[in-house]
């Protein structure tokens, strides 16, 4: 099977030439010289995080072909071991993680620790921070995880995330009181692999589209997204639109999963009536935002992308790809659907919350809460200790987000990744990023190695939904030297070019 890896194609032969050559390549723009992943500054930043008697958490991930039962559906796919999601990795803030990755796939891979402000050379981005992990070989990631929160890990290689290659990383806060009785981890995903198409097939189809989209393979029409001065939607169908997000995606998935299960054979989460449960929710989807609601309950959102927010009650929560939320719920008595509705698409994932007797909810149940108050991260306020200190902005960058469906191309400031202008920053600066979405589709924008605060005291995050024709401004402190990917977490958009680097310069 030919591997379509846009990034590899774009990078040309650099994979073979190696990282040092790449560092030179990246260094040709901007004024200073770039701080590469292998630089002394990166080592020093990590040394400052280390503690003399640091606890070490060891883990092993085996990336391999596997057969998974998703509940009424058996698929050939790639995963970490034989489970979906992959193994839960759990540590305390300040611990050293040492994770061995063995690549038993037929192609190269990598592992990225999404949301962790870690040392740059362990960030897991082939072509920027490391060489790809070749088939039959391995790599040991070793880094301090400084901040508590809900994170996840996934490859940064092509569209491998859209297979079964993802798992949850929880960093506990040893000082948190933890005002809850139970904790559940809930992972949302959109699923196509092993249903007659692989994610690489889907990407290849998108990239090869050169005229009006045809719908012959059931991909549901190349709805939405294009804009480029052409105005209207032309022949594009209106099948994937959301009142909240505009163009809601490029791929009409056959299945949506919660904790690796279809809604027809759902995972069950159990507790006692009246208990308070903390639910850590991760959207590991590649092209789907989810609207999450628990039938018969309000949710109190306590954390966004690992960082505390002022607690806020809601009926439903909109979660973009790569975003995580922690919510607390006080449970009623019975069996309740925890529904993750594919925003702007047809279908949903579901898990069952069971505290007593009662019929298991139907796979297509639509709790009223889905259409109640729907919260987005832009509606939240950072808790006081998650707020960035007040200070002057030293440098601003605007990221104009655009794209077209034909050809399938997504851009930052008019350029696809290989040609993208890096965003220069210098250690110690307060940097403002302005994500300005000039397309008709939403983009969950993610920055590696840092968390940003939405301006004016908004939530502290690493991934933020930017809605069509909207601007979202965020501030970050440039305190983690290196070369950091900044991209749309729609994995097909990232592969279609919507990526650049936050580039430290000396
Ligand atoms: Cu989960 Cu570069 O991202
Ligand atoms: Cu996007």
PDB file of C-alpha atoms in Angstrom, residues 3-16 22 25 126-128 158 203 207 408-412 415-420 487 491-500:
ATOM      1  CA  UNK A   3       1.931   5.667   1.927  1.00  0.00           C
ATOM      2  CA  UNK A   4       0.635   9.090   1.090  1.00  0.00           C
ATOM      3  CA  UNK A   5       2.378  11.392   3.446  1.00  0.00           C
ATOM      4  CA  UNK A   6       1.994  14.945   2.337  1.00  0.00           C
ATOM      5  CA  UNK A   7       4.506  16.143   4.844  1.00  0.00           C
ATOM      6  CA  UNK A   8       7.133  13.727   3.639  1.00  0.00           C
ATOM      7  CA  UNK A   9       6.457  14.769   0.075  1.00  0.00           C
ATOM      8  CA  UNK A  10       6.739  18.401   1.017  1.00  0.00           C
ATOM      9  CA  UNK A  11       9.896  17.844   2.963  1.00  0.00           C
ATOM     10  CA  UNK A  12      11.490  16.213  -0.021  1.00  0.00           C
ATOM     11  CA  UNK A  13      14.623  14.335   0.836  1.00  0.00           C
ATOM     12  CA  UNK A  14      15.247  15.953   4.177  1.00  0.00           C
ATOM     13  CA  UNK A  15      14.104  12.873   6.014  1.00  0.00           C
ATOM     14  CA  UNK A  16      17.088  11.075   4.574  1.00  0.00           C
ATOM     15  CA  UNK A  22      16.885  20.731   8.297  1.00  0.00           C
ATOM     16  CA  UNK A  25      16.984  24.981   6.132  1.00  0.00           C
ATOM     17  CA  UNK A 126       9.605  14.462  12.267  1.00  0.00           C
ATOM     18  CA  UNK A 127      11.353  17.069  10.178  1.00  0.00           C
ATOM     19  CA  UNK A 128      11.242  19.642  12.970  1.00  0.00           C
ATOM     20  CA  UNK A 158       0.803  11.919   8.041  1.00  0.00           C
ATOM     21  CA  UNK A 203      -6.375  12.000   2.165  1.00  0.00           C
ATOM     22  CA  UNK A 207      -5.615  15.797  -2.491  1.00  0.00           C
ATOM     23  CA  UNK A 408      -7.334  20.605  -1.477  1.00  0.00           C
ATOM     24  CA  UNK A 409      -5.041  23.101   0.152  1.00  0.00           C
ATOM     25  CA  UNK A 410      -5.073  24.832   3.521  1.00  0.00           C
ATOM     26  CA  UNK A 411      -2.872  27.806   4.230  1.00  0.00           C
ATOM     27  CA  UNK A 412      -1.483  30.110   6.882  1.00  0.00           C
ATOM     28  CA  UNK A 415       1.235  29.457   2.237  1.00  0.00           C
ATOM     29  CA  UNK A 416       1.281  25.725   2.780  1.00  0.00           C
ATOM     30  CA  UNK A 417       3.649  24.261   5.342  1.00  0.00           C
ATOM     31  CA  UNK A 418       6.849  23.662   3.454  1.00  0.00           C
ATOM     32  CA  UNK A 419       6.789  27.253   2.244  1.00  0.00           C
ATOM     33  CA  UNK A 420       5.213  28.787   5.340  1.00  0.00           C
ATOM     34  CA  UNK A 487      -1.085  24.072  13.029  1.00  0.00           C
ATOM     35  CA  UNK A 491      -5.325  16.433  10.632  1.00  0.00           C
ATOM     36  CA  UNK A 492      -6.369  16.643   6.976  1.00  0.00           C
ATOM     37  CA  UNK A 493      -5.948  20.407   7.024  1.00  0.00           C
ATOM     38  CA  UNK A 494      -2.527  20.034   8.625  1.00  0.00           C
ATOM     39  CA  UNK A 495      -1.567  17.583   5.889  1.00  0.00           C
ATOM     40  CA  UNK A 496      -3.084  19.960   3.343  1.00  0.00           C
ATOM     41  CA  UNK A 497      -0.580  22.578   4.496  1.00  0.00           C
ATOM     42  CA  UNK A 498      -2.111  24.466   7.433  1.00  0.00           C
ATOM     43  CA  UNK A 499       0.970  24.438   9.580  1.00  0.00           C
ATOM     44  CA  UNK A 500       3.900  26.654  10.432  1.00  0.00           C
TER      45      UNK A 500
END
